[in-house]
Coordinates of C-alpha atoms and ligand atoms in Angstrom, one line a residue:
X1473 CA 98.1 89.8 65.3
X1474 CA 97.2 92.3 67.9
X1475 CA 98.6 95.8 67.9
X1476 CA 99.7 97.5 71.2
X1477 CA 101.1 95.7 74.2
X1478 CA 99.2 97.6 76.7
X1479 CA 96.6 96.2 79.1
X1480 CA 94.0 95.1 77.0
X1481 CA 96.6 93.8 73.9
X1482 CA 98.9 92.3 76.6
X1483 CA 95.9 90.3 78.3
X1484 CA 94.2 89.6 75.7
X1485 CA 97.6 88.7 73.1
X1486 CA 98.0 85.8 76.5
X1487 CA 94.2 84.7 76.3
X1488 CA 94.1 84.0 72.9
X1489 CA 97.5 82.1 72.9
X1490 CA 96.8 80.2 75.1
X1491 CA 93.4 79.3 74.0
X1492 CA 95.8 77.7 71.3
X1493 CA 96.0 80.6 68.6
X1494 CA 99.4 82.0 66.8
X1495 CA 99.6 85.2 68.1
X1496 CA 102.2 87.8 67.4
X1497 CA 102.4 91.2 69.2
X1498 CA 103.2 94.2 67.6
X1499 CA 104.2 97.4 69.4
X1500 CA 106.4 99.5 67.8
X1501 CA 107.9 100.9 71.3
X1502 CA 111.0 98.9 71.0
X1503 CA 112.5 98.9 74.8
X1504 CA 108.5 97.6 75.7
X1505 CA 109.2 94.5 73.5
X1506 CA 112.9 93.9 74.2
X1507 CA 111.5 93.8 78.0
X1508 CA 108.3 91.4 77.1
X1509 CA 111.0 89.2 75.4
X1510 CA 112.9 88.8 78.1
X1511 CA 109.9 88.3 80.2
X1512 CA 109.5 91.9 81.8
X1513 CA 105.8 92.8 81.6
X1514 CA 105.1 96.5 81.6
X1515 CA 102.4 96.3 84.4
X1516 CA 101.3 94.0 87.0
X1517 CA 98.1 91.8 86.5
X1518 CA 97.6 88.8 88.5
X1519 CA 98.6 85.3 87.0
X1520 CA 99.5 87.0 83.7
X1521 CA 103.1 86.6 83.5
X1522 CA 102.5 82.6 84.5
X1523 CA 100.1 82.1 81.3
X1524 CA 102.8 83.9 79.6
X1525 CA 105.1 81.8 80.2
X1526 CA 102.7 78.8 79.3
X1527 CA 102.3 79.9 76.0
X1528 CA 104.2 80.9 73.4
X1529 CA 103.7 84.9 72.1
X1530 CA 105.8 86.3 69.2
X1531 CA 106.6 89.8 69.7
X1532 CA 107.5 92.2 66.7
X1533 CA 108.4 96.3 66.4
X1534 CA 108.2 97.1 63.2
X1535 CA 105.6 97.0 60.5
X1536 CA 107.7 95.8 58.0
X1537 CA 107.6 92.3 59.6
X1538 CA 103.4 91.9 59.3
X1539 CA 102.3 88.8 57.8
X1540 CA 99.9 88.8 54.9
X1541 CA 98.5 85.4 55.9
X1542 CA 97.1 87.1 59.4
X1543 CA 93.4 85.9 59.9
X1544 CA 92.5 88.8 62.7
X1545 CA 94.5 92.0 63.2
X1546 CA 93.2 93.4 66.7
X1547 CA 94.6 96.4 67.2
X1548 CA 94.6 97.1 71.2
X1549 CA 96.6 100.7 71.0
X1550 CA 96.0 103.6 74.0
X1551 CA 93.1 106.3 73.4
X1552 CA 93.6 109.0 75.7
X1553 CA 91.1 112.1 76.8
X1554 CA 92.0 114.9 74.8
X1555 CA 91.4 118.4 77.3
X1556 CA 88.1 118.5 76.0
X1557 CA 87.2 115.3 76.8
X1558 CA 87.7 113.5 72.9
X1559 CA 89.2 110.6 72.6
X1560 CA 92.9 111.2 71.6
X1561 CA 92.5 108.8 68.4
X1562 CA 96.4 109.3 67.3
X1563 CA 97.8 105.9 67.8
X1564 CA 94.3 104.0 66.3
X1565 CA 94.8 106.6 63.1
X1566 CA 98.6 105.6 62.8
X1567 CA 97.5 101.9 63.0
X1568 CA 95.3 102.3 60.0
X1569 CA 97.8 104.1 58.4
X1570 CA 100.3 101.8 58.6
X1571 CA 97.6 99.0 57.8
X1572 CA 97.3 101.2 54.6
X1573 CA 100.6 101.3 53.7
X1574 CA 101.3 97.3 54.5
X1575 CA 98.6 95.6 53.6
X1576 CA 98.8 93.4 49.9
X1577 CA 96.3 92.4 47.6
X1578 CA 96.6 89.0 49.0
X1579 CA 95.6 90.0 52.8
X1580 CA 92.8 87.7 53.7
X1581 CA 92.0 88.8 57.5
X1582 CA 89.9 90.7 59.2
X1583 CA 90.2 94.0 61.5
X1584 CA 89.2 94.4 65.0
X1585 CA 88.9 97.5 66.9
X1586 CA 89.4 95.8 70.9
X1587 CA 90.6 99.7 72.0
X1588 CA 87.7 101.8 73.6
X1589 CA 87.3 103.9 70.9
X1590 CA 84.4 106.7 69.7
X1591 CA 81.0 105.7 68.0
X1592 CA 82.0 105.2 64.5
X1593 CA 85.6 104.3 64.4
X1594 CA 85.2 100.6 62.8
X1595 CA 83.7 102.5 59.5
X1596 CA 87.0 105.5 59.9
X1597 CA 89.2 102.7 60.5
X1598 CA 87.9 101.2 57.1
X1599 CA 88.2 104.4 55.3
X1600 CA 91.8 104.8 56.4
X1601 CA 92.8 101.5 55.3
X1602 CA 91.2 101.5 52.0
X1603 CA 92.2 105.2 51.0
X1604 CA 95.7 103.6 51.9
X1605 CA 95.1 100.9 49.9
X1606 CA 93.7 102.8 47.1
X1607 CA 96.9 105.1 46.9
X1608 CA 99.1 102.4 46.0
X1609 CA 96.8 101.2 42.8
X1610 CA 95.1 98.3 45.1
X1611 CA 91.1 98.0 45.4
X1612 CA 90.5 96.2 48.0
X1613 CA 87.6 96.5 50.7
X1614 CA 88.1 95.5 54.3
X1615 CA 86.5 94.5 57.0
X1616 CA 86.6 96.0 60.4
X1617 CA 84.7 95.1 63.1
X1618 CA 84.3 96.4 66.8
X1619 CA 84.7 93.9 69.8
X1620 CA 85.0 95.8 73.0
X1621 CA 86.8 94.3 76.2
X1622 CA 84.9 94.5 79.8
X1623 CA 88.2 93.3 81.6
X1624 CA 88.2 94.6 85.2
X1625 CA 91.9 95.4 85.8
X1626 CA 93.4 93.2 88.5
X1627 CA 90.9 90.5 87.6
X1628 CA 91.7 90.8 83.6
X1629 CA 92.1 86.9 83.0
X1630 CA 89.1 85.5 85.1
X1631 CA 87.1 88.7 82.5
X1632 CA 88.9 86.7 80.2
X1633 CA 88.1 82.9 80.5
X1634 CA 84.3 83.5 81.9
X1635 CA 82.8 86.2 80.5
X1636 CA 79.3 87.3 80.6
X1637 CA 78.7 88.1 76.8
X1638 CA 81.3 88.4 73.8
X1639 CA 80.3 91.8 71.8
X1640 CA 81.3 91.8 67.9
X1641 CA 79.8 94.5 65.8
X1642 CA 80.0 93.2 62.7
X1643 CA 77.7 93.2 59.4
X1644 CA 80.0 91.0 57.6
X1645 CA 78.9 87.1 58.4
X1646 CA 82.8 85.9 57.3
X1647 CA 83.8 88.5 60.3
X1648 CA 81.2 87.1 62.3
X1649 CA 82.1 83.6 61.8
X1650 CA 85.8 84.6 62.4
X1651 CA 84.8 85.9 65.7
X1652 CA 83.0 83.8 66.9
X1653 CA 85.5 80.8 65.8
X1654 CA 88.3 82.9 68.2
X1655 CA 86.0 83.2 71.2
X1656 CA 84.6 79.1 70.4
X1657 CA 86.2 77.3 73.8
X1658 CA 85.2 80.6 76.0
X1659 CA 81.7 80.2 74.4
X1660 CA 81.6 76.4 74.9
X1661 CA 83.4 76.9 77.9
X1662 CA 85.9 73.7 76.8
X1663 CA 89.3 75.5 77.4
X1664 CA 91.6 74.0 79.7
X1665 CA 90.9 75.7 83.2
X1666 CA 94.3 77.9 83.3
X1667 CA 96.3 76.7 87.3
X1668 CA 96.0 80.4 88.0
X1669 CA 92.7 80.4 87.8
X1670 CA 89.5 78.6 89.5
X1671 CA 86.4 78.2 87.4
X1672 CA 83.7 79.9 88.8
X1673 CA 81.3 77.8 90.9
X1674 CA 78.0 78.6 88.6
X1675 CA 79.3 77.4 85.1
X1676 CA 77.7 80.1 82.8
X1677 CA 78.0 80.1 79.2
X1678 CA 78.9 83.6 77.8
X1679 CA 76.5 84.9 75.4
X1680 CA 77.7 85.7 72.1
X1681 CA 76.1 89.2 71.0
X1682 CA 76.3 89.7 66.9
X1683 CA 75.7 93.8 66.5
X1684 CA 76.2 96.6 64.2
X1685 CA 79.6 98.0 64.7
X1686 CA 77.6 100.3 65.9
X1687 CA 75.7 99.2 69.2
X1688 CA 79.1 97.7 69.9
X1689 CA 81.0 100.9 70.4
X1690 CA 78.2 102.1 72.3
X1691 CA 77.6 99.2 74.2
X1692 CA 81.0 99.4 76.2
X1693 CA 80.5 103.0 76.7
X1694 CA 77.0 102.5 78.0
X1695 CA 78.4 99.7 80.1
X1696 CA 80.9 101.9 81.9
X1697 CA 78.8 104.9 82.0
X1698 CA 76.3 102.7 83.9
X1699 CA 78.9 101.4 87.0
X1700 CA 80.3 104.4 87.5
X1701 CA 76.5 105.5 87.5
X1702 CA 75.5 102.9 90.1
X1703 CA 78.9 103.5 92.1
X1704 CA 78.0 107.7 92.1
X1705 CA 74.3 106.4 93.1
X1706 CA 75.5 104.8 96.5
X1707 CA 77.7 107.3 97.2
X1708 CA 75.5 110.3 97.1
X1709 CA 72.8 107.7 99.5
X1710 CA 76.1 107.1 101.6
X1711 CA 76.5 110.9 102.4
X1712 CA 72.5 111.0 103.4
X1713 CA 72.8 107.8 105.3
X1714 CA 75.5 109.2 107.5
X1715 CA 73.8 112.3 108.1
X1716 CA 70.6 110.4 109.6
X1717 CA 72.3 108.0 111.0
X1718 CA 72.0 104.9 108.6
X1719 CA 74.8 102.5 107.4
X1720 CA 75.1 102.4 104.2
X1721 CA 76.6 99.2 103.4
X1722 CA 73.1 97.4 105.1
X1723 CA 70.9 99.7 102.8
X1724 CA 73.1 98.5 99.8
X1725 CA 73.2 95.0 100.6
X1726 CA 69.0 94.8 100.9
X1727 CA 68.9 96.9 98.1
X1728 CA 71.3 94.6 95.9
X1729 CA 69.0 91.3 97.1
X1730 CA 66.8 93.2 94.3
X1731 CA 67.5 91.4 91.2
X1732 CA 66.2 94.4 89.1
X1733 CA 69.3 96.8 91.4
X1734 CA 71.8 93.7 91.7
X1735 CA 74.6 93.5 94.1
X1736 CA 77.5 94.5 92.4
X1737 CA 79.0 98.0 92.3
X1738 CA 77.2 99.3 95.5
X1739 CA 80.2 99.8 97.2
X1740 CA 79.9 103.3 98.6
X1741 CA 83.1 105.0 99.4
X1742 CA 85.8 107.8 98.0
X1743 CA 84.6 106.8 94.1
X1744 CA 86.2 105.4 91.2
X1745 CA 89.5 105.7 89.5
X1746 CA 91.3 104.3 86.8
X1747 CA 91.6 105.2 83.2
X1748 CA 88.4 103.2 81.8
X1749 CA 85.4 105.8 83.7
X1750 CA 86.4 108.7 83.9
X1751 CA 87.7 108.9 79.8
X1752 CA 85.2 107.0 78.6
X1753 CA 82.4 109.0 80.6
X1754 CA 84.4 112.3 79.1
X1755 CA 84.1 110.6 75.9
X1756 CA 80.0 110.0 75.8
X1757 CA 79.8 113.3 76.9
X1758 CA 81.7 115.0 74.1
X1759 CA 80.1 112.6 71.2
X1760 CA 76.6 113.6 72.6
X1761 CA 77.3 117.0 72.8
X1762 CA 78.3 117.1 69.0
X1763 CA 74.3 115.6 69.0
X1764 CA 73.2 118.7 71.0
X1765 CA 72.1 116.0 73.6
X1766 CA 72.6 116.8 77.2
X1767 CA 74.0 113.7 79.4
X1768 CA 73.1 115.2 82.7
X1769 CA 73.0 111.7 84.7
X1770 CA 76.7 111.5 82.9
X1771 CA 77.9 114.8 84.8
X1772 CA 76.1 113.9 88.1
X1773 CA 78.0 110.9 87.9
X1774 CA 81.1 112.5 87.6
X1775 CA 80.5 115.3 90.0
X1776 CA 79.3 113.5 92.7
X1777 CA 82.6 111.2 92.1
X1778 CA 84.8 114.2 92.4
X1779 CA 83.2 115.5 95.4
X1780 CA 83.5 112.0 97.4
X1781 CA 87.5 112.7 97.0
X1782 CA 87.1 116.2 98.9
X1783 CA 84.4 114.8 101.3
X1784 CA 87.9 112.8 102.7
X1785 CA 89.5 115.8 103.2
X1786 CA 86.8 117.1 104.8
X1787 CA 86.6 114.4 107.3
X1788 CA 90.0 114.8 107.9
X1789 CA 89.7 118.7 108.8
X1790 CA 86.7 118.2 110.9
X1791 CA 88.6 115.3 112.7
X1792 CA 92.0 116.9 113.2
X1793 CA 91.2 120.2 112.4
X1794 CA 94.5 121.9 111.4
X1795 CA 96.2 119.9 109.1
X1796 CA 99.6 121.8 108.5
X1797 CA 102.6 120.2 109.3
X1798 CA 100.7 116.8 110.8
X1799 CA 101.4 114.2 109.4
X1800 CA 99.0 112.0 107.6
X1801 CA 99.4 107.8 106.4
X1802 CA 97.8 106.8 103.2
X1803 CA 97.4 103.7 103.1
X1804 CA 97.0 102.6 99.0
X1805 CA 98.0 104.0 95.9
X1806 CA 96.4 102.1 93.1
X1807 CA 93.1 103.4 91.9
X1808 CA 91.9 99.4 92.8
X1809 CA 93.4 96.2 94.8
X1810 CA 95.7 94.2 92.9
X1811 CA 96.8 96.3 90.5
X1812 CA 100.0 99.0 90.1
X1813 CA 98.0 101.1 88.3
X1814 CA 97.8 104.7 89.7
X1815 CA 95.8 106.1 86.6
X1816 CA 93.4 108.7 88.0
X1817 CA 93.5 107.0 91.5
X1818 CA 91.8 109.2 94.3
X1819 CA 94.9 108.4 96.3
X1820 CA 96.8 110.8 94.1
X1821 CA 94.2 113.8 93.9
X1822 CA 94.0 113.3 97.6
X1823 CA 97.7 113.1 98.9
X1824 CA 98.3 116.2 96.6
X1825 CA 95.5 118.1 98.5
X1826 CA 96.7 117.5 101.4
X1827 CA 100.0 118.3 100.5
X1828 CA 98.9 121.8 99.2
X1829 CA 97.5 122.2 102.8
X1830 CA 100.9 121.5 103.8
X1831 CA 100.3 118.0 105.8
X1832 CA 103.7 115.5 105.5
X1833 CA 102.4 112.7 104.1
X1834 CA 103.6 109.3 104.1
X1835 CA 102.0 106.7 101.7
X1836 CA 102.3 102.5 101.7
X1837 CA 101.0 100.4 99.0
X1838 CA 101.7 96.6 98.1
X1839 CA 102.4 97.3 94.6
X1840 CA 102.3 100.6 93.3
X1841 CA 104.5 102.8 95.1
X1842 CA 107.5 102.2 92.4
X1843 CA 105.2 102.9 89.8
X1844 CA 104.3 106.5 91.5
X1845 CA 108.2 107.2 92.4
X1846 CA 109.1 106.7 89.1
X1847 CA 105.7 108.4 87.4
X1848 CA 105.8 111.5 89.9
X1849 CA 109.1 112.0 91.4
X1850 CA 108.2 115.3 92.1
X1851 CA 105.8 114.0 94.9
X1852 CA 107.5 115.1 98.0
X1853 CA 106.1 112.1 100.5
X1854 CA 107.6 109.7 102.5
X1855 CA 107.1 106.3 100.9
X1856 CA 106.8 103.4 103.6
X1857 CA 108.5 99.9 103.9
X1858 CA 105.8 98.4 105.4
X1859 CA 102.2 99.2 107.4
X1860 CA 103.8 99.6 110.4
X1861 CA 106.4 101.9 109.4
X1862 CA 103.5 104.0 107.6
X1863 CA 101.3 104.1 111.5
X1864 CA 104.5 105.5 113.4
X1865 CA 103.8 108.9 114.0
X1866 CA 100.5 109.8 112.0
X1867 CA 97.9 112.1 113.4
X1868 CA 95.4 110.7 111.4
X1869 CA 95.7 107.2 108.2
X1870 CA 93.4 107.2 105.4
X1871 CA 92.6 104.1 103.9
X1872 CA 92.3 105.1 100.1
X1873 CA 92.3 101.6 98.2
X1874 CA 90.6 97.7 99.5
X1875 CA 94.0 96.0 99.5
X1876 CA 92.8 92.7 100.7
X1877 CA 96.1 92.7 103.5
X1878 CA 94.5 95.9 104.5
X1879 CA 91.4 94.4 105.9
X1880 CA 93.6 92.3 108.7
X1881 CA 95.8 94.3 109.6
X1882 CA 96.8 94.6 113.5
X1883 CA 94.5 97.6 114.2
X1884 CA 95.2 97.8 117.9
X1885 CA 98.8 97.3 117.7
X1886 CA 99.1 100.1 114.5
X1887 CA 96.9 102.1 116.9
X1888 CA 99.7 102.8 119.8
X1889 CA 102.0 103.9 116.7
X1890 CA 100.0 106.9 116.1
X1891 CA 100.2 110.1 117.7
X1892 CA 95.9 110.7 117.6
X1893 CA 94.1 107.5 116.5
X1894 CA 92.1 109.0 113.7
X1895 CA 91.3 106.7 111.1
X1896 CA 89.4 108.0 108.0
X1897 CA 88.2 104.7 106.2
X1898 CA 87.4 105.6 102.9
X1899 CA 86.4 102.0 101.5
X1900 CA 84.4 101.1 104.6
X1901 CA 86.8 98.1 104.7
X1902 CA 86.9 97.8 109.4
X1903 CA 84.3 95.8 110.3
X1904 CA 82.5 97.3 113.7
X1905 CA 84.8 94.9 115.6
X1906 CA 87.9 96.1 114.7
X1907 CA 87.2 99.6 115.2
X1908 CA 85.7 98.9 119.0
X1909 CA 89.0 97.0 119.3
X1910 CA 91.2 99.1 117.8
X1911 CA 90.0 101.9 119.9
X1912 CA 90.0 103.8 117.1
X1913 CA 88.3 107.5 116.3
X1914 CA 87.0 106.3 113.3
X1915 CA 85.3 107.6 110.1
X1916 CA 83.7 105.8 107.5
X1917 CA 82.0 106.7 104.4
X1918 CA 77.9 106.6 105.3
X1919 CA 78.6 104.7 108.4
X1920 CA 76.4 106.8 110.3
X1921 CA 75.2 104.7 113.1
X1922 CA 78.5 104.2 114.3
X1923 CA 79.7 106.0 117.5
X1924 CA 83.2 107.2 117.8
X1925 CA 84.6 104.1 120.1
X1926 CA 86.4 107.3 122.3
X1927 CA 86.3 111.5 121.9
X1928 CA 90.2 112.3 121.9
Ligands
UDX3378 C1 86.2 98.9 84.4 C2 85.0 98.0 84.0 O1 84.6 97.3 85.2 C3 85.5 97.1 82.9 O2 84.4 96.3 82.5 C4 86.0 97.9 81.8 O3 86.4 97.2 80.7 C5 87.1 98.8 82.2 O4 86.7 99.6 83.3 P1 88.3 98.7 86.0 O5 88.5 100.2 85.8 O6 89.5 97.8 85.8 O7 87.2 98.1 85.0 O8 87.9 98.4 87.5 P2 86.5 98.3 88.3 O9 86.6 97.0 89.0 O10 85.4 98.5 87.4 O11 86.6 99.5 89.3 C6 86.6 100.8 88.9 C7 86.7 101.7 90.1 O12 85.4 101.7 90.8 C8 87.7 101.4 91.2 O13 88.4 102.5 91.6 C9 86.9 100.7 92.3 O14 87.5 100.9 93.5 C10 85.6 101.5 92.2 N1 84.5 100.8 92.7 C11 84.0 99.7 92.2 C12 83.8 101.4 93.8 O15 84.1 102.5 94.3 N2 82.7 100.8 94.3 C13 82.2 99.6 93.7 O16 81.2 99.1 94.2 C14 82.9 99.0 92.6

């Protein structure tokens, strides 16, 4: 059974099913599972409403229909930042509450923490559980153990199927072997290839990594902390490379070559979003501050992220220099490509600036501009049909997310549409040939060598 019907329960709830497991889905926000049993998912991920519909996924609401006979109960629930960074544990602490107050002498299973959740929360899960237990006269121990997810949102099944390790912090060896029994065709690599999906070219057997509970909760943090590192890493050389005149996307690609450095997550640009970094970075923070240990790579990290997102404004004053009452395109909404999720997206801190500085702004985005109208209707821009609509009449378009349709776009045609070309690229997506042929007054981020094709 997996509690919550959020990204990672969703995902994972579809994964499992289909590696031929019973699984049920509890979430006890009734209209969410009305919707998923009519077949309305509650997000967009690529290919995950076609497994869903391959596999068959029983979806519950209440606790009172929880089967003793459950081998695994993953619970998958939200874990918000609290103001001072915390982790918001409300809906983990209801779970084991209710766990508590359900569970019967006869329950068999095993718990699994899959939520993102603060060093030591498999052992207060336990405690929970048991004090539960113990209030209703039964003496039982349980076992939870901590199996992070690394699922990349928009690429959340391929994460799935071929994954790089499998993380269960466990001392128990019957959790262990319970585990590991789940994950067995991902680890053997002997599931079915899902149609949505191609196997990747290099077949790589994940490798199965038996912790403390421990290591495990630290090891996702540690994981996150470290991309968003690498990502703030480039983007502080990026601002450096522009300045001498050095393009950053050639020093990050030799650099990558590097085995030690690695190519991934060296794309320099206006920073990460989402709701994985940023809370979880907030998170490490706050647990090592309670240690009296200062994470100052941790807030470098975090401060050279926020200042990417007001380096774009800069551009955009130094470009077009007054910015009341022009009107500026933004092109991208989600915090990522293929994905409707605007969770801590740049595009939203930015459009908001530049509203404050009283621009009109129009924004276009494949997937996410419903989710936004409906999240922020208070958002007074004009949201766009299509590209073209979004060109006609801008002083200046700023590409804030790598939609992949973005990247071959008509520039020279969107170009005419605009009353001053400026384009402030802040993914470094135009290659050097479509800004000469664009004609374009173009900015990227750490694209230094680059002249302006024309002054205007
Ligand atoms: C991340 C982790 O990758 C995943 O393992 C974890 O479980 C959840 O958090 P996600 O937030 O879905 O996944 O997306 P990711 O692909 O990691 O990108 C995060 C942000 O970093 C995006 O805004 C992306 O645009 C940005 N990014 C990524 C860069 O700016 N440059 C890069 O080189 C890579």
């Amino acid at each position: 059974m997996i509690v919550g019907s959020g990204y990672v329960g969703l995902t994972t709830g579809a994964v499992l099913a289909y590696l031929g497991h019973e699984v049920t889905l509890l979430d006890i926000d009734t209209r969410k599972v009305d919707n998923l049993q009519r077949g309305t998912l509650p997000f967009y991920e690529p290919g995950l409403s076609e497994i869903l519909q391959d596999v068959k996924l029983n979806y519950i609401s209440t606790w009172h229909q929880f089967d003793q006979t459950t081998d695994i109960v993953m619970i998958a629930v939200g874990t918000l930042s609290k103001t001072d960074g915390d982790v918001d544990m409300a809906a983990v602490d209801a779970v084991a509450q209710s766990l508590g107050e359900q569970i019967h002498s006869q329950f068999n299973g095993i718990i699994v923490m899959k939520s993102t959740v603060p060093v030591g929360t498999a052992a207060s899960v336990k405690g929970r559980v048991e004090r539960g237990l113990d209030a209703r006269g039964i003496k039982k121990e349980v076992e939870v153990a901590s199996n992070p997810e690394f699922l990349r949102e928009g690429q959340a099944l391929f994460d799935s199927f071929y994954p790089e390790r499998i993380v269960v912090g466990t001392t128990s060896k019957q959790a262990q072997a319970i585990l590991h029994d789940l994950y067995l065709p991902i680890l053997q690599q002997t599931m079915q290839v899902p149609t949505v999906l191609d196997r990747p070219s290099n077949d790589i057997y994940p490798v199965f990594i038996n912790t403390t509970s421990v290591n495990a909760e630290l090891i996702k943090y540690t994981a996150n902390s470290f991309l968003a590192m690498k990502i703030s890493f480039i983007n502080e050389f990026a601002n450096v490379a522009e300045k001498v005149g050095a393009d950053i996307r050639e020093v990050a690609y030799a650099i990558g070559l590097d085995k030690r450095i690695g190519p991934q997550f060296l794309q320099a640009g206006i920073g990460w979003g989402g709701s994985c970094f940023g809370k979880d970075m907030r998170a490490i923070q706050h647990l090592a501050k309670e240690y009296g240990c200062e994470m100052s790579m941790i807030q470098a990290t975090i401060d050279v992220n926020n200042r990417q997102r007001e380096i774009v404004i800069k551009k955009l004053q130094e470009t077009l220099h007054i910015l009341r009452g022009k009107t500026i395109g933004i092109l991208g909404l989600s915090f990522k490509p293929n994905t409707d999720d605007i969770r801590e997206s740049p595009s939203l801190d930015i459009l908001r600036k530049l509203l404050d500085l009283g621009a009109c702004i129009k924004v276009y985005d494949p997937l996410a501009m419903q989710v936004c109208q409906s999240r922020f209707p208070e958002l007074t821009v004009e949201y766009c049909e299509n590209v073209e609509t979004l060109f006609n009449g801008c002083h200046a378009v700023v590409l804030v997310t790598d939609w992949q349709e973005f990247r071959g776009l008509d520039y020279p045609e969107l170009t005419r549409k605009m009353v001053k070309p400026i384009f402030i690229d802040a993914r470094n997506v135009l290659t050097n040939e479509q800004i000469n042929e664009a004609k374009l007054m173009y900015v990227g981020m750490g694209r230094g060598g680059l002249k302006w094709v024309k002054e205007f």
